[in-house]
Every structure is written in C-alpha cells, then in structure tokens.
Short mmCIF file of C-alpha atoms and ligand atoms in Angstrom, two decimals:
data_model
loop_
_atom_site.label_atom_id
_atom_site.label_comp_id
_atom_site.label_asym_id
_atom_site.label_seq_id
_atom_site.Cartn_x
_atom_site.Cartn_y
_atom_site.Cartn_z
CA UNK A 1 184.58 -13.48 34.21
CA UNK A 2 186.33 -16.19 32.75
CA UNK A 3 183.75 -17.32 30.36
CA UNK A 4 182.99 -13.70 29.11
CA UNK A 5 182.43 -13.67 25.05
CA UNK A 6 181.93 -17.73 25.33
CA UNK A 7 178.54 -19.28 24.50
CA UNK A 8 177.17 -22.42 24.67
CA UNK A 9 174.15 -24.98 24.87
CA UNK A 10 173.06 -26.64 28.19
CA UNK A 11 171.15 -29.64 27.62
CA UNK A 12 168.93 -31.18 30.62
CA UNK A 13 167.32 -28.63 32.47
CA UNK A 14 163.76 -30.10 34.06
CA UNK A 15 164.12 -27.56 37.14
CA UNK A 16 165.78 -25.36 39.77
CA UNK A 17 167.10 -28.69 41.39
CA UNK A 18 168.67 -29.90 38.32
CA UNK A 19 172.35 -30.58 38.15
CA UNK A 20 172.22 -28.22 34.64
CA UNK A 21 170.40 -25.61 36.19
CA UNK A 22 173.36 -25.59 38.51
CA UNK A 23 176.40 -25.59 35.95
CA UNK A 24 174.00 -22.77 33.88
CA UNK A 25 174.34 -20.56 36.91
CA UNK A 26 178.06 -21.10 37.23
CA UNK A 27 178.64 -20.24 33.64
CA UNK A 28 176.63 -17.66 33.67
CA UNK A 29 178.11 -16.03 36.54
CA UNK A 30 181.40 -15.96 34.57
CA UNK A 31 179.96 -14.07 31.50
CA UNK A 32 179.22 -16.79 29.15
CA UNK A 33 175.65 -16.42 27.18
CA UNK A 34 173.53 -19.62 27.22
CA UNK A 35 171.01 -21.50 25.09
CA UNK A 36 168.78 -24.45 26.54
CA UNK A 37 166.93 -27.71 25.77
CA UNK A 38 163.19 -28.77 27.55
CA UNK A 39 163.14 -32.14 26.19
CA UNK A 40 159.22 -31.64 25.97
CA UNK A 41 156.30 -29.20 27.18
CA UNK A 42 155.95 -30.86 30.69
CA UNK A 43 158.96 -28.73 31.53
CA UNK A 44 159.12 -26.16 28.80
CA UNK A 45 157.84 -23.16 31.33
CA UNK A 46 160.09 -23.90 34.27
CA UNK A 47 163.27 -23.92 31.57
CA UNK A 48 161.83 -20.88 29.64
CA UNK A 49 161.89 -19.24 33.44
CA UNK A 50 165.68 -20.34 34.23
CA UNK A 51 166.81 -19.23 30.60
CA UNK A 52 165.11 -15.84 32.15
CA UNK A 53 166.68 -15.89 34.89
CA UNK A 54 169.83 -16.45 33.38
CA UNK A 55 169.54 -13.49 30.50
CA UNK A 56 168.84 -16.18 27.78
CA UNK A 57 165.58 -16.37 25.10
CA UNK A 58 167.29 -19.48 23.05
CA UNK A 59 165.20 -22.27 23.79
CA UNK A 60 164.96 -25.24 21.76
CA UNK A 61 162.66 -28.50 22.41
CA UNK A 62 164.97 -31.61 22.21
CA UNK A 63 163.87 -35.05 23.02
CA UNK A 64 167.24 -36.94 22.45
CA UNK A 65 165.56 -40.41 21.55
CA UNK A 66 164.81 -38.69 17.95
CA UNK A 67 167.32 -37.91 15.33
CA UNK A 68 165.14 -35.35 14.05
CA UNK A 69 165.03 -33.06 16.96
CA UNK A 70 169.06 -33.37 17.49
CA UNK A 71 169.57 -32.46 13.79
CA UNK A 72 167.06 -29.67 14.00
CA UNK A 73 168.65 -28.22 17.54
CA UNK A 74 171.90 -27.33 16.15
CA UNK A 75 170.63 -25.94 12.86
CA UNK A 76 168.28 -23.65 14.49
CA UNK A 77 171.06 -22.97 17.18
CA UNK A 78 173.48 -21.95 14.10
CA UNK A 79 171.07 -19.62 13.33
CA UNK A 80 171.47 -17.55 16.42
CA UNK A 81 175.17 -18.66 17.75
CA UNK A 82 177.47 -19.12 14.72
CA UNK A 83 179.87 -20.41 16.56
CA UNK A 84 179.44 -22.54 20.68
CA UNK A 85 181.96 -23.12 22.80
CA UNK A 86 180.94 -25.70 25.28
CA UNK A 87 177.86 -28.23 25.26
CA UNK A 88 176.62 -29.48 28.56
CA UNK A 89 174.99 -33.01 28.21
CA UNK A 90 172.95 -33.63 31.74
CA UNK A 91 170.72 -36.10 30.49
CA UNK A 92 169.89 -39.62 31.29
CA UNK A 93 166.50 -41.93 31.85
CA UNK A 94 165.54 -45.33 33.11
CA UNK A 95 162.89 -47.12 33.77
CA UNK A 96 161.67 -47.30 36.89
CA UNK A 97 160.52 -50.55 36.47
CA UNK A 98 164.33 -51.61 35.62
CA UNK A 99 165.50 -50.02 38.92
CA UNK A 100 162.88 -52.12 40.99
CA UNK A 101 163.70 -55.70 40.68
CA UNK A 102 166.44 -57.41 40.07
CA UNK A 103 169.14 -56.44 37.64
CA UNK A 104 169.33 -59.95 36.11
CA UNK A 105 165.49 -59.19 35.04
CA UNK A 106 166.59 -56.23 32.80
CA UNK A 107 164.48 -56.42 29.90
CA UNK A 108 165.88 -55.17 26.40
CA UNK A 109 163.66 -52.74 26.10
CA UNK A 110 164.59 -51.06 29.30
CA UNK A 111 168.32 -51.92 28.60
CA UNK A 112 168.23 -50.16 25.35
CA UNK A 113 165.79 -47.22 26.28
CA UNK A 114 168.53 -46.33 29.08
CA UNK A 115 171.58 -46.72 26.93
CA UNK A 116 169.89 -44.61 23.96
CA UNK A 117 169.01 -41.85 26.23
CA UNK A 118 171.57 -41.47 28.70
CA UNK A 119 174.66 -42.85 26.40
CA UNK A 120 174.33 -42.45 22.64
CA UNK A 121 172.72 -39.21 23.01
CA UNK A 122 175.67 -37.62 24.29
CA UNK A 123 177.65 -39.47 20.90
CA UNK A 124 174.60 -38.08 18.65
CA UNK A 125 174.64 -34.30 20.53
CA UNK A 126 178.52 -34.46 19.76
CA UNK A 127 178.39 -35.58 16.25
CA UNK A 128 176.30 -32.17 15.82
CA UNK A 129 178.11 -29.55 18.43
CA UNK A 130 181.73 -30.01 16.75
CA UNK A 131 180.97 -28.37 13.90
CA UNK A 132 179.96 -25.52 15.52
CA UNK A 133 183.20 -25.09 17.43
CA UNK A 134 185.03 -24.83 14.41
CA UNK A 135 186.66 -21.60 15.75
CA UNK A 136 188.38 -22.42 19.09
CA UNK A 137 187.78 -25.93 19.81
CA UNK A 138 185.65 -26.06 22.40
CA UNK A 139 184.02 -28.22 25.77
CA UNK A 140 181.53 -31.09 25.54
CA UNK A 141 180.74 -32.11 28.98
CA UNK A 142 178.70 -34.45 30.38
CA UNK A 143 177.25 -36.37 33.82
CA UNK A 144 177.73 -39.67 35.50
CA UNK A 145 177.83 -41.27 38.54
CA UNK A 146 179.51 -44.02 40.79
CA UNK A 147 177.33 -46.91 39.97
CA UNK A 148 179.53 -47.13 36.73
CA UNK A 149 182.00 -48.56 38.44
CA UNK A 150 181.08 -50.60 41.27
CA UNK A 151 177.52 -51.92 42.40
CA UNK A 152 175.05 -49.26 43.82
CA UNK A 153 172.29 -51.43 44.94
CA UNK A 154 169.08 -50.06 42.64
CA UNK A 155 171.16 -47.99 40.20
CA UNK A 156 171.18 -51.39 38.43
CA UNK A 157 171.05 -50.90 34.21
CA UNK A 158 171.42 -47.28 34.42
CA UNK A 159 175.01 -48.21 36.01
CA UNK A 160 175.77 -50.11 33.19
CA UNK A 161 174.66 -47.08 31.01
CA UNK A 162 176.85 -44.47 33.29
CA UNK A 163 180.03 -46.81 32.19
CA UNK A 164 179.16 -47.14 28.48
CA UNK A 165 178.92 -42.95 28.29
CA UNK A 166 182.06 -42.99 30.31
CA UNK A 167 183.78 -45.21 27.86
CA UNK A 168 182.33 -42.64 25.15
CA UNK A 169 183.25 -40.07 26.66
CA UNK A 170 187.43 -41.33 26.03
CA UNK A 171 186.19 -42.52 23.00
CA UNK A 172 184.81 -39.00 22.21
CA UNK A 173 188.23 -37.29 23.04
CA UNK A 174 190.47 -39.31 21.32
CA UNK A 175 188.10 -38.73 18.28
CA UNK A 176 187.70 -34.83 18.23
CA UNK A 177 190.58 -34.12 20.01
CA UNK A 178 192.87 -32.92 17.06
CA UNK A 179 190.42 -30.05 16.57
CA UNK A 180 190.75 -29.44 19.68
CA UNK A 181 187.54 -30.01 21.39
CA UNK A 182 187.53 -31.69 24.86
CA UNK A 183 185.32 -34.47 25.85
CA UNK A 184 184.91 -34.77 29.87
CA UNK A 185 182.08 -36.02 32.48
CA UNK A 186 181.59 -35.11 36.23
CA UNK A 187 181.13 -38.44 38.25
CA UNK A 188 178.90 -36.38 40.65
CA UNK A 189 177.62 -37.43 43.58
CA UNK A 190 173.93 -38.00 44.89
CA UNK A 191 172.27 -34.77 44.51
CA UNK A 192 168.65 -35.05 45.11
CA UNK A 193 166.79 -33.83 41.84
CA UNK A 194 164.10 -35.56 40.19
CA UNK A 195 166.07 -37.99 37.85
CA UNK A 196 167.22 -38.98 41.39
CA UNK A 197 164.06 -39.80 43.11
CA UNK A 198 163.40 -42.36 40.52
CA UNK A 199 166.27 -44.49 42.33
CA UNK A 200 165.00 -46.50 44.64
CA UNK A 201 167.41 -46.25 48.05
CA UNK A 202 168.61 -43.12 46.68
CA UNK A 203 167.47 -41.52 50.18
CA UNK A 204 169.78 -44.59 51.98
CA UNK A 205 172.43 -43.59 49.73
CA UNK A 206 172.51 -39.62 50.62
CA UNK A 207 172.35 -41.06 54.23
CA UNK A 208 175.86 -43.29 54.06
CA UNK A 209 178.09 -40.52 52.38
CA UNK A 210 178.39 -38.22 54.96
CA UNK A 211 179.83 -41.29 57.24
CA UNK A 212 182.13 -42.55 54.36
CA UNK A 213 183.12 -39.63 52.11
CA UNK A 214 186.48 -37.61 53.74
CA UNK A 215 184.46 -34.83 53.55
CA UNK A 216 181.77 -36.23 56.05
CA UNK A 217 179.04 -34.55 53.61
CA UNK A 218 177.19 -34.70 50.68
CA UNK A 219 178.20 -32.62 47.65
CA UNK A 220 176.51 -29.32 46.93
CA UNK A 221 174.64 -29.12 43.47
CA UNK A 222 176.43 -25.56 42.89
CA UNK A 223 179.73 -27.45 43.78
CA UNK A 224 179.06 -29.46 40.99
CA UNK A 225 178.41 -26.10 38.87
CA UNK A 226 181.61 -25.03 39.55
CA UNK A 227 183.46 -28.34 38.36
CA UNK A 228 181.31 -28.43 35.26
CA UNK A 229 182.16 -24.20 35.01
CA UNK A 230 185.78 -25.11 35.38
CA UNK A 231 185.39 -28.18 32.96
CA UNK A 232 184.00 -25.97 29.90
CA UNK A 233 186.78 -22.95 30.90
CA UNK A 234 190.25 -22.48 29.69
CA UNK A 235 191.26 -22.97 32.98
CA UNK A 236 190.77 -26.84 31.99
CA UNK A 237 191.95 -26.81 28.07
CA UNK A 238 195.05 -29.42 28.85
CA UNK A 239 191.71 -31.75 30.12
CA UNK A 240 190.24 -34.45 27.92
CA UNK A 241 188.62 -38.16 27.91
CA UNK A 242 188.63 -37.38 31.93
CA UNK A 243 186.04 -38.06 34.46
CA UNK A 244 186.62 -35.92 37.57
CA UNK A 245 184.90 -37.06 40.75
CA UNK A 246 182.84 -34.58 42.47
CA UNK A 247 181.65 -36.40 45.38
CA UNK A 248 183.32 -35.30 48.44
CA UNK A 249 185.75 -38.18 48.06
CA UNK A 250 183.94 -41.21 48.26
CA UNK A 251 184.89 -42.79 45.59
CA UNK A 252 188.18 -43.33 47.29
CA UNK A 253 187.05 -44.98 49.96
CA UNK A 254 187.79 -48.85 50.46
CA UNK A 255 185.15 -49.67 52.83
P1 NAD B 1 167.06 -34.05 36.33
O1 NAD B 1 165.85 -34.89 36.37
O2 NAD B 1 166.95 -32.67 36.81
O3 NAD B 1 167.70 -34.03 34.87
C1 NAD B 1 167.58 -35.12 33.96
C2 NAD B 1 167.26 -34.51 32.63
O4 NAD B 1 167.22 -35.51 31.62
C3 NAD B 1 165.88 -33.83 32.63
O5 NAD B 1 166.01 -32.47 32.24
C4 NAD B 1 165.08 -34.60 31.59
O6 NAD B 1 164.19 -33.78 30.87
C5 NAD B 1 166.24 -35.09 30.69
N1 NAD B 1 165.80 -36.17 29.82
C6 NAD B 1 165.39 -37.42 30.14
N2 NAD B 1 165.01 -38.07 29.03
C7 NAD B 1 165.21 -37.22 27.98
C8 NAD B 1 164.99 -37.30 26.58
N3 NAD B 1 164.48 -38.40 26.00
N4 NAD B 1 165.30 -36.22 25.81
C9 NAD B 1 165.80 -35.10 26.38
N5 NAD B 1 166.03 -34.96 27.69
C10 NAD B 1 165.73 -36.01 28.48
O7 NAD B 1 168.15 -34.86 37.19
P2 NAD B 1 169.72 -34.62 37.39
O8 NAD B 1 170.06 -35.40 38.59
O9 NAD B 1 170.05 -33.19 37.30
O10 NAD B 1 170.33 -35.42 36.16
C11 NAD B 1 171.26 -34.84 35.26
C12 NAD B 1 172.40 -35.80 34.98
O11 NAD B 1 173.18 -35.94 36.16
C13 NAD B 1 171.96 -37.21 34.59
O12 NAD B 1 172.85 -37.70 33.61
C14 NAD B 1 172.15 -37.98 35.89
O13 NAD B 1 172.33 -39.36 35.68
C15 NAD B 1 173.42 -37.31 36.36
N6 NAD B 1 173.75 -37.54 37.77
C16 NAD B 1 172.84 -37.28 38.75
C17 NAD B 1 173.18 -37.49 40.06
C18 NAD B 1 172.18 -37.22 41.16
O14 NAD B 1 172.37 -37.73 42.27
N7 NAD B 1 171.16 -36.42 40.92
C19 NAD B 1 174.45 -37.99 40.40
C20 NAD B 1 175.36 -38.23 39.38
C21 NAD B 1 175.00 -38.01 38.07
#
C-alpha cells in the first residue's frame, strides 16, 4: 500500500479500455484516493461508474482546449483535496482527417488543434496542480508514444505533438523541480483503446510488435498501470524530465 494517505487527479478517462482507467486501478490498489476528469457528457456516466468502482465521487468536467474549465478544475478540486500528490495527464486528440493523408498536407488547424490538446494542456494542467502540492512535492505524469521519435506511418502530426509534450515534459522538470515536483511520461506502447482506433494502421502496428519487440508481445494496459503507479510513488522520487518506455522493448530495436 504504497500510495496509502496519497491523493491525486487522473485526467483522461473515456472508458474501461483507457490507458487512465488502467493507472487509476493501479493507484488505487495501493491506497491512494482518486479524483477524475470526463472531458464532456458523452463519457461522463462510464467515468462516474469507474470513479465508483474505484471508491471515488470527485468528478469534475474538463475539456482541456478551455482555460476556463482548467482554472475551475483545480479550484473546485481544492475544495475537496487541500493538498494532491500526483496528476495523471492521459490526454491527447487529432484529427482524423490529419492521420489520413499525407503528413505534408497537415493543415494548421489540425496542427494546432493536436498540439493544444495533447501538448499544452499538460503545460496548462501543470501550471494549476503545483500549487496544490505545496506540501510534499509531488508527481505529474503524463502519456506518449514512439511516433515522437521516429516515423510511424499514420501517427503523422500527432507524432510531432508526442515530441513537443516530451520536450515539455524536461522542460516541466527543470522548471518545478526545486519544489520538488517530478515531471515524467510513459512512452507506452500500442494499446488498443479508442484514442487508438482513430490511427489508421494501428491494427498493422499491434501486428509487427510481437515479431520485433524482445518480448515477442504487446504490452498489457495494466502493465502500463503499474509504470505510471510506480511513476507517481516514492519508489520513483530520484525520477524527473524522464520518459520510460513501456513497450516490451521495441523501441530498442534497430530493424
Ligand atoms: P482514450 O481514448 O481512452 O483516452 C484519450 C482521452 O483523451 C479520452 O479520455 C478523451 O476524453 C481525452 N480527451 C481528448 N480531447 C480532450 C479534450 N479536449 N479535453 C479533455 N480530454 C480530452 O485513449 P488512450 O489510448 O487511453 O489515450 C491516453 C493517452 O495515452 C493519450 O495521450 C495517448 O496518445 C497515449 N498513448 C496511447 C497509446 C495507445 O496505443 N493507446 C500508446 C501510447 C500513448
């Protein structure tokens, strides 16, 4: 019960398949009490019947493309948790459009819809959480994948995204650091949850890791609960500005 007497906010829930859903069960497990986001009411019941699940009734609507709602998350959230110790940031959009055709036919729109939602948000849900981990530090964590790195046919401007909130994420750390509150993503691999489907190839891509990876498999979603547990813990408070792989190795392979 490692997180026992911690609390914290999980942002990005849509479902039981979600990558959040996941790391709110591992935290969970380990004692820590947990509030959630629905980012609007197409979702709101199947959150409000996780937070159940998970012994939580703080549940706050958050669409991260408006100031307003960030702002009024974390006063509202004061309100019932004085202090948080970890904020899990599991959110990211594209258009589908944009991961279609041809990356060189980007539009700006798309390109800036993408990096507002799955990139500054985590910079704007920061600005706000520190505060409230005035006591003990604490964890900001958040998600990305791969196709910040190298080209993953159809991942196209959300790749591009993935390595701007990876640069925030060191950017993050170096910046909150002396209060000592950690800023870390999981680079997880394909899990298939709905953000997921909108990827076209995404099926191709769950079919080539289990040739490549070391591990000859794809990664399990509550495998990536665990890293993200570990990440928010005290096992991990020498861990900052770090992206930790959770892919069952691929990423080290050449070819
Ligand atoms: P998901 O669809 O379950 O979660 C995505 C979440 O983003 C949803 O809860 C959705 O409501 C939220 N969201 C989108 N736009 C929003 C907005 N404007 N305001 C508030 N919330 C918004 O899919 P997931 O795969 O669990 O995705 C979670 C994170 O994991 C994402 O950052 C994704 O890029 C990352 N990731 C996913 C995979 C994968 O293969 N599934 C791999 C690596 C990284």
């Amino acid at each position: 019960m490692i997180m026992q007497g911690k609390q914290g906010l999980i942002c990005g829930v849509a479902n039981k398949r979600s990558i959040a859903h996941a790391i709110a069960k591992s935290l969970h497990r380990e004692g820590a009490e947990l509030a959630f986001t629905y980012q609007g009411d197409a979702v709101k019941k199947n959150v409000q019947e996780i937070a159940d699940d998970l012994g939580s009734d703080l549940l706050f609507k958050c669409d991260v493309t408006k100031d307003d709602d960030i702002k009024k998350l974390f006063h509202d959230l004061k309100h019932y948790m004085h202090h948080i110790d970890f904020v899990v940031h599991s959110v990211a959009f594209a258009d589908k459009e944009d991961l279609k055709k041809d990356f060189h036919r980007t539009s700006r729109h798309g390109f800036t819809l993408a990096h507002d939602i799955s990139a500054y948000s985590l910079i704007a849900i920061a600005n706000e959480a520190y505060p409230l981990m005035h006591l003990h530090g604490g964890a900001i964590l958040t998600l990305s994948y791969y196709g910040a790195e190298k080209v993953i046919p159809g991942y196209n401007v959300m790749g591009v995204a993935k390595a701007s909130l990876e640069a925030s994420v060191r950017y993050l750390a170096a910046d909150l650091g002396h209060r000592q509150v950690r800023v870390n993503a999981i680079s997880a691999g394909p899990v298939n949850t709905l953000a997921a489907r909108g990827i076209s190839g995404f099926t191709k891509i769950l079919d080539i890791i289990p040739e490549k990876a070391p591990l000859r498999r794809n990664v399990e979603v509550d495998e990536v609960g665990d890293a993200g547990l570990f990440l928010c813990s005290p096992w991990a408070t020498g861990i900052t500005g770090e992206t930790l792989y959770v892919d069952c190795g691929y990423h080290v392979i050449g070819m």
